[in-house]
GROMACS .gro file of C-alpha atoms in nm:
model
  297
    1MET     CA    1  -4.267  -1.244   4.954
    2ILE     CA    2  -4.421  -1.386   5.270
    3ASP     CA    3  -4.446  -1.150   5.566
    4GLY     CA    4  -4.654  -1.236   5.867
    5LEU     CA    5  -4.699  -1.457   6.166
    6LEU     CA    6  -4.788  -1.826   6.172
    7LEU     CA    7  -4.913  -1.985   6.493
    8LEU     CA    8  -4.784  -2.339   6.482
    9ASP     CA    9  -4.927  -2.609   6.707
   10LYS     CA   10  -4.585  -2.760   6.772
   11PRO     CA   11  -4.586  -3.139   6.796
   12GLU     CA   12  -4.406  -3.329   7.069
   13GLY     CA   13  -4.057  -3.448   6.981
   14LEU     CA   14  -3.938  -3.146   6.784
   15SER     CA   15  -3.736  -2.859   6.925
   16SER     CA   16  -3.863  -2.508   6.852
   17THR     CA   17  -3.573  -2.453   6.612
   18GLN     CA   18  -3.644  -2.778   6.426
   19ALA     CA   19  -4.013  -2.690   6.394
   20THR     CA   20  -3.929  -2.341   6.268
   21GLN     CA   21  -3.690  -2.477   6.006
   22ARG     CA   22  -3.958  -2.719   5.886
   23VAL     CA   23  -4.196  -2.426   5.839
   24ARG     CA   24  -3.929  -2.213   5.670
   25ARG     CA   25  -3.856  -2.486   5.417
   26LEU     CA   26  -4.224  -2.557   5.353
   27LEU     CA   27  -4.299  -2.191   5.285
   28ARG     CA   28  -3.966  -2.126   5.110
   29VAL     CA   29  -3.893  -1.809   5.303
   30ASP     CA   30  -3.549  -1.665   5.373
   31LYS     CA   31  -3.622  -1.529   5.720
   32ALA     CA   32  -3.809  -1.712   5.995
   33GLY     CA   33  -3.779  -1.708   6.371
   34HIS     CA   34  -3.978  -1.850   6.659
   35VAL     CA   35  -4.084  -1.659   6.967
   36GLY     CA   36  -4.061  -1.816   7.312
   37SER     CA   37  -3.899  -2.159   7.293
   38LEU     CA   38  -4.084  -2.480   7.375
   39ASP     CA   39  -3.899  -2.791   7.490
   40PRO     CA   40  -3.920  -3.097   7.261
   41LEU     CA   41  -4.147  -3.251   7.526
   42ALA     CA   42  -4.392  -2.961   7.502
   43THR     CA   43  -4.669  -2.906   7.251
   44GLY     CA   44  -4.880  -2.606   7.161
   45MET     CA   45  -4.859  -2.251   7.040
   46LEU     CA   46  -4.529  -2.153   6.885
   47PRO     CA   47  -4.548  -1.814   6.711
   48ILE     CA   48  -4.323  -1.814   6.405
   49CYS     CA   49  -4.239  -1.478   6.251
   50LEU     CA   50  -4.182  -1.481   5.876
   51GLY     CA   51  -4.011  -1.225   5.655
   52GLU     CA   52  -4.048  -0.868   5.777
   53ALA     CA   53  -4.241  -0.986   6.084
   54THR     CA   54  -3.911  -1.114   6.230
   55LYS     CA   55  -3.830  -0.750   6.310
   56LEU     CA   56  -4.116  -0.745   6.560
   57ALA     CA   57  -4.046  -1.073   6.740
   58GLY     CA   58  -3.927  -0.892   7.052
   59GLU     CA   59  -4.272  -0.744   7.107
   60VAL     CA   60  -4.433  -1.090   7.111
   61LEU     CA   61  -4.200  -1.194   7.393
   62GLU     CA   62  -4.365  -0.939   7.618
   63GLY     CA   63  -4.704  -1.113   7.606
   64ALA     CA   64  -4.831  -1.345   7.879
   65LYS     CA   65  -4.831  -1.721   7.817
   66VAL     CA   66  -5.086  -1.983   7.920
   67TYR     CA   67  -4.969  -2.337   7.995
   68ARG     CA   68  -5.141  -2.657   8.102
   69PHE     CA   69  -4.909  -2.907   8.266
   70ARG     CA   70  -4.907  -3.226   8.469
   71ILE     CA   71  -4.687  -3.259   8.777
   72ALA     CA   72  -4.583  -3.618   8.849
   73LEU     CA   73  -4.531  -3.630   9.227
   74GLY     CA   74  -4.286  -3.843   9.419
   75ARG     CA   75  -3.987  -3.819   9.182
   76ALA     CA   76  -3.756  -3.536   9.079
   77THR     CA   77  -3.552  -3.572   8.761
   78THR     CA   78  -3.227  -3.426   8.633
   79THR     CA   79  -3.406  -3.224   8.366
   80GLY     CA   80  -3.721  -3.132   8.557
   81ASP     CA   81  -3.935  -3.331   8.316
   82ARG     CA   82  -4.006  -3.693   8.230
   83GLU     CA   83  -3.712  -3.715   7.986
   84GLY     CA   84  -3.453  -3.691   8.265
   85GLU     CA   85  -3.319  -3.953   8.501
   86VAL     CA   86  -3.470  -3.981   8.849
   87SER     CA   87  -3.250  -3.780   9.083
   88GLU     CA   88  -3.454  -3.789   9.403
   89THR     CA   89  -3.762  -3.959   9.543
   90ALA     CA   90  -3.999  -3.865   9.823
   91PRO     CA   91  -4.331  -3.983   9.964
   92VAL     CA   92  -4.647  -3.814   9.836
   93PRO     CA   93  -4.851  -3.694  10.133
   94PRO     CA   94  -5.231  -3.678  10.117
   95ILE     CA   95  -5.325  -3.348   9.956
   96ASP     CA   96  -5.669  -3.200  10.015
   97ALA     CA   97  -5.816  -2.934   9.790
   98ALA     CA   98  -5.811  -2.660  10.053
   99ARG     CA   99  -5.439  -2.701  10.127
  100LEU     CA  100  -5.354  -2.724   9.760
  101LYS     CA  101  -5.535  -2.398   9.690
  102ILE     CA  102  -5.340  -2.224   9.967
  103VAL     CA  103  -5.006  -2.356   9.838
  104LEU     CA  104  -5.074  -2.253   9.479
  105ALA     CA  105  -5.174  -1.903   9.593
  106THR     CA  106  -4.824  -1.849   9.737
  107PHE     CA  107  -4.682  -1.852   9.383
  108LEU     CA  108  -4.904  -1.571   9.255
  109GLY     CA  109  -4.762  -1.227   9.180
  110ASP     CA  110  -4.401  -1.125   9.141
  111SER     CA  111  -4.121  -1.353   9.257
  112LEU     CA  112  -3.768  -1.467   9.177
  113GLN     CA  113  -3.697  -1.793   8.998
  114VAL     CA  114  -3.361  -1.961   8.937
  115PRO     CA  115  -3.341  -2.083   8.574
  116PRO     CA  116  -3.273  -2.456   8.533
  117MET     CA  117  -2.945  -2.594   8.404
  118TYR     CA  118  -3.136  -2.762   8.123
  119SER     CA  119  -3.222  -2.438   7.944
  120ALA     CA  120  -3.111  -2.246   7.637
  121LEU     CA  121  -2.958  -1.966   7.843
  122LYS     CA  122  -2.593  -1.919   7.766
  123ARG     CA  123  -2.279  -1.885   7.977
  124ASP     CA  124  -1.969  -1.768   7.791
  125GLY     CA  125  -2.146  -1.840   7.463
  126LYS     CA  126  -2.233  -2.199   7.557
  127PRO     CA  127  -2.594  -2.312   7.626
  128LEU     CA  128  -2.651  -2.425   7.982
  129TYR     CA  129  -2.806  -2.752   7.863
  130ALA     CA  130  -2.478  -2.838   7.688
  131ILE     CA  131  -2.289  -2.780   8.012
  132ALA     CA  132  -2.544  -2.991   8.201
  133ARG     CA  133  -2.523  -3.278   7.953
  134ALA     CA  134  -2.146  -3.281   8.002
  135GLY     CA  135  -2.203  -3.323   8.376
  136GLY     CA  136  -2.129  -2.964   8.468
  137THR     CA  137  -2.319  -2.697   8.654
  138VAL     CA  138  -2.285  -2.321   8.693
  139GLU     CA  139  -2.437  -2.068   8.927
  140ARG     CA  140  -2.749  -1.899   8.787
  141GLN     CA  141  -2.881  -1.567   8.901
  142PRO     CA  142  -3.250  -1.556   9.000
  143ARG     CA  143  -3.476  -1.376   8.753
  144SER     CA  144  -3.795  -1.183   8.815
  145ILE     CA  145  -4.112  -1.356   8.698
  146HIS     CA  146  -4.482  -1.284   8.731
  147ILE     CA  147  -4.765  -1.535   8.770
  148SER     CA  148  -5.119  -1.400   8.743
  149LYS     CA  149  -5.310  -1.729   8.764
  150LEU     CA  150  -5.226  -2.076   8.895
  151GLU     CA  151  -5.497  -2.337   8.944
  152CYS     CA  152  -5.530  -2.714   8.967
  153PHE     CA  153  -5.814  -2.845   8.750
  154ASP     CA  154  -5.765  -3.222   8.803
  155ALA     CA  155  -5.568  -3.452   9.033
  156GLY     CA  156  -5.486  -3.812   9.114
  157ASP     CA  157  -5.301  -3.989   9.394
  158ASP     CA  158  -4.959  -3.891   9.259
  159TRP     CA  159  -5.023  -3.623   8.997
  160LEU     CA  160  -5.171  -3.277   8.953
  161ASP     CA  161  -5.298  -3.110   8.637
  162CYS     CA  162  -5.252  -2.733   8.656
  163GLU     CA  163  -5.297  -2.424   8.444
  164VAL     CA  164  -5.077  -2.115   8.476
  165ILE     CA  165  -5.080  -1.771   8.320
  166CYS     CA  166  -4.734  -1.624   8.347
  167GLY     CA  167  -4.505  -1.355   8.212
  168LYS     CA  168  -4.189  -1.394   8.008
  169GLY     CA  169  -3.896  -1.585   8.149
  170THR     CA  170  -4.102  -1.830   8.356
  171TYR     CA  171  -3.985  -2.193   8.350
  172VAL     CA  172  -4.279  -2.425   8.409
  173ARG     CA  173  -4.042  -2.712   8.495
  174VAL     CA  174  -3.902  -2.511   8.785
  175LEU     CA  175  -4.251  -2.406   8.891
  176ALA     CA  176  -4.362  -2.771   8.898
  177GLU     CA  177  -4.061  -2.868   9.110
  178ASP     CA  178  -4.129  -2.583   9.352
  179ILE     CA  179  -4.499  -2.673   9.384
  180ALA     CA  180  -4.408  -3.035   9.463
  181LYS     CA  181  -4.159  -2.923   9.729
  182ALA     CA  182  -4.414  -2.687   9.883
  183LEU     CA  183  -4.650  -2.984   9.915
  184GLY     CA  184  -4.382  -3.184  10.098
  185SER     CA  185  -4.278  -3.406   9.810
  186ARG     CA  186  -4.073  -3.392   9.491
  187GLY     CA  187  -4.194  -3.375   9.132
  188HIS     CA  188  -4.135  -3.317   8.764
  189VAL     CA  189  -4.331  -3.217   8.454
  190ALA     CA  190  -4.489  -3.518   8.286
  191ARG     CA  191  -4.692  -3.326   8.029
  192LEU     CA  192  -4.675  -2.966   7.903
  193ARG     CA  193  -4.885  -2.772   7.653
  194ARG     CA  194  -4.883  -2.401   7.577
  195THR     CA  195  -5.238  -2.309   7.487
  196ARG     CA  196  -5.191  -1.939   7.424
  197VAL     CA  197  -4.944  -1.658   7.375
  198GLU     CA  198  -5.107  -1.319   7.414
  199PRO     CA  199  -5.254  -1.156   7.215
  200PHE     CA  200  -5.318  -1.451   6.981
  201PRO     CA  201  -5.629  -1.674   7.005
  202GLU     CA  202  -5.589  -2.047   7.064
  203GLY     CA  203  -5.810  -2.127   6.766
  204ALA     CA  204  -5.563  -1.969   6.523
  205MET     CA  205  -5.307  -2.250   6.561
  206ILE     CA  206  -5.233  -2.492   6.279
  207GLU     CA  207  -5.073  -2.835   6.317
  208LEU     CA  208  -4.759  -2.913   6.118
  209ALA     CA  209  -4.927  -3.200   5.932
  210ALA     CA  210  -5.219  -2.975   5.834
  211LEU     CA  211  -4.978  -2.707   5.717
  212GLU     CA  212  -4.790  -2.957   5.500
  213ALA     CA  213  -5.115  -3.088   5.352
  214ARG     CA  214  -5.240  -2.739   5.272
  215ILE     CA  215  -4.918  -2.641   5.098
  216THR     CA  216  -4.904  -2.969   4.905
  217ALA     CA  217  -5.261  -2.912   4.786
  218GLY     CA  218  -5.180  -2.557   4.681
  219GLU     CA  219  -5.439  -2.413   4.918
  220PRO     CA  220  -5.399  -2.051   5.036
  221LEU     CA  221  -5.240  -2.000   5.373
  222GLU     CA  222  -5.378  -1.730   5.599
  223LEU     CA  223  -5.110  -1.560   5.807
  224LEU     CA  224  -5.155  -1.299   6.075
  225GLY     CA  225  -5.023  -0.961   5.965
  226PRO     CA  226  -4.711  -0.824   6.135
  227GLU     CA  227  -4.923  -0.550   6.295
  228VAL     CA  228  -5.107  -0.809   6.506
  229THR     CA  229  -4.794  -0.855   6.716
  230VAL     CA  230  -4.802  -0.494   6.835
  231GLY     CA  231  -5.174  -0.437   6.885
  232HIS     CA  232  -5.112  -0.352   7.250
  233LEU     CA  233  -4.906  -0.043   7.163
  234ALA     CA  234  -5.044   0.307   7.115
  235ALA     CA  235  -5.129   0.377   6.751
  236VAL     CA  236  -5.000   0.668   6.544
  237THR     CA  237  -5.128   0.741   6.192
  238LEU     CA  238  -4.918   0.962   5.965
  239ASP     CA  239  -5.018   1.163   5.663
  240ALA     CA  240  -4.854   1.084   5.330
  241ARG     CA  241  -4.568   1.330   5.376
  242GLY     CA  242  -4.497   1.210   5.728
  243ALA     CA  243  -4.498   0.847   5.616
  244VAL     CA  244  -4.234   0.919   5.352
  245ALA     CA  245  -4.023   1.111   5.601
  246LEU     CA  246  -4.035   0.832   5.857
  247ALA     CA  247  -3.953   0.571   5.592
  248GLN     CA  248  -3.646   0.779   5.506
  249GLY     CA  249  -3.531   0.770   5.867
  250ARG     CA  250  -3.642   1.118   5.973
  251GLU     CA  251  -3.838   1.227   6.277
  252VAL     CA  252  -4.193   1.348   6.216
  253ARG     CA  253  -4.429   1.576   6.403
  254VAL     CA  254  -4.763   1.410   6.471
  255PRO     CA  255  -5.028   1.427   6.747
  256CYS     CA  256  -4.930   1.161   7.000
  257GLU     CA  257  -5.023   1.125   7.365
  258ALA     CA  258  -4.785   0.835   7.439
  259PRO     CA  259  -4.511   0.923   7.690
  260VAL     CA  260  -4.166   1.024   7.572
  261GLY     CA  261  -3.941   0.721   7.523
  262SER     CA  262  -4.228   0.480   7.462
  263THR     CA  263  -4.277   0.263   7.155
  264VAL     CA  264  -4.575   0.318   6.924
  265ARG     CA  265  -4.711   0.137   6.619
  266VAL     CA  266  -4.710   0.353   6.312
  267SER     CA  267  -4.938   0.342   6.006
  268ALA     CA  268  -4.943   0.533   5.678
  269PRO     CA  269  -5.265   0.663   5.517
  270GLY     CA  270  -5.511   0.387   5.445
  271GLY     CA  271  -5.399   0.186   5.747
  272VAL     CA  272  -5.077   0.062   5.585
  273PHE     CA  273  -4.867  -0.071   5.874
  274MET     CA  274  -4.514   0.071   5.876
  275GLY     CA  275  -4.369  -0.075   6.196
  276LEU     CA  276  -4.253   0.075   6.523
  277GLY     CA  277  -4.172   0.431   6.615
  278ARG     CA  278  -4.024   0.589   6.926
  279VAL     CA  279  -4.164   0.899   7.090
  280ALA     CA  280  -3.854   1.120   7.087
  281ALA     CA  281  -4.024   1.427   7.233
  282PRO     CA  282  -4.381   1.548   7.288
  283GLY     CA  283  -4.548   1.527   6.948
  284ILE     CA  284  -4.232   1.394   6.778
  285VAL     CA  285  -4.199   1.032   6.657
  286ALA     CA  286  -3.874   0.881   6.529
  287PRO     CA  287  -3.837   0.552   6.339
  288LYS     CA  288  -3.747   0.257   6.560
  289ARG     CA  289  -3.806  -0.065   6.364
  290LEU     CA  290  -3.983  -0.037   6.031
  291VAL     CA  291  -4.107  -0.313   5.806
  292ALA     CA  292  -4.061  -0.288   5.430
  293GLN     CA  293  -4.349  -0.094   5.278
  294LYS     CA  294  -4.386   0.124   4.971
  295VAL     CA  295  -4.511   0.464   5.079
  296SER     CA  296  -4.536   0.774   4.862
  297GLU     CA  297  -4.663   1.126   4.875
   0.00000   0.00000   0.00000
């Protein structure tokens, strides 16, 4: 049984689903799912939940993401990145550092963003990208996003290299297009890399080729435990009797200062991670999403 989280450094050219299936076959696991899709063009951190950790994938989605991306100025494309056809051109005005800093600051904080047609969002069960490839388009409702950092760390005559820290649901392709428009031009993403998904460190990533080599050589593979995905939640530790009760689907009484309705991470004696609980009432925790563990009185 393999239960845990693998941080894949996804290579360019593979979809997130293709990369996840490669990992699933390599590790011979029944259940595997990625968190936060990356376009085939993009590289970088793709958290892949394995076994019981798939139950906690929703918590990973809540973490902030860090991206480094290049905006190619002067040309917009049908897909918002370099893989699309040029749909519009515009001159690239001279851009000084002071003006660029002011423009980028306007994107900080909470805002609304319209998802692109080339996305995995679905309309009537059909992905938007499939509709777009067939030449169609549908109206998309703006979605709330949050950007906590946006900086340019390098630039040329017709390109900008930027780094962004953003919340879930942010499309970097749309952000790049909007930045180019705000500068009086048009643009698309020429390069995209996700360097981090909170709370995981960048150095924990493994490339697909290195993963294949390690498995072929029979070397041990270190996975992050499922509990790492929920380290930001309040912790509740049960005694042996309470752990058994929770595992059986019953509510338990335990000291807990988390507000009613909130989600907590629950452990049995000895620090054995059990999964997620829900604060049903003051001092009362109910099971929410438990991982398979053997607990006994």
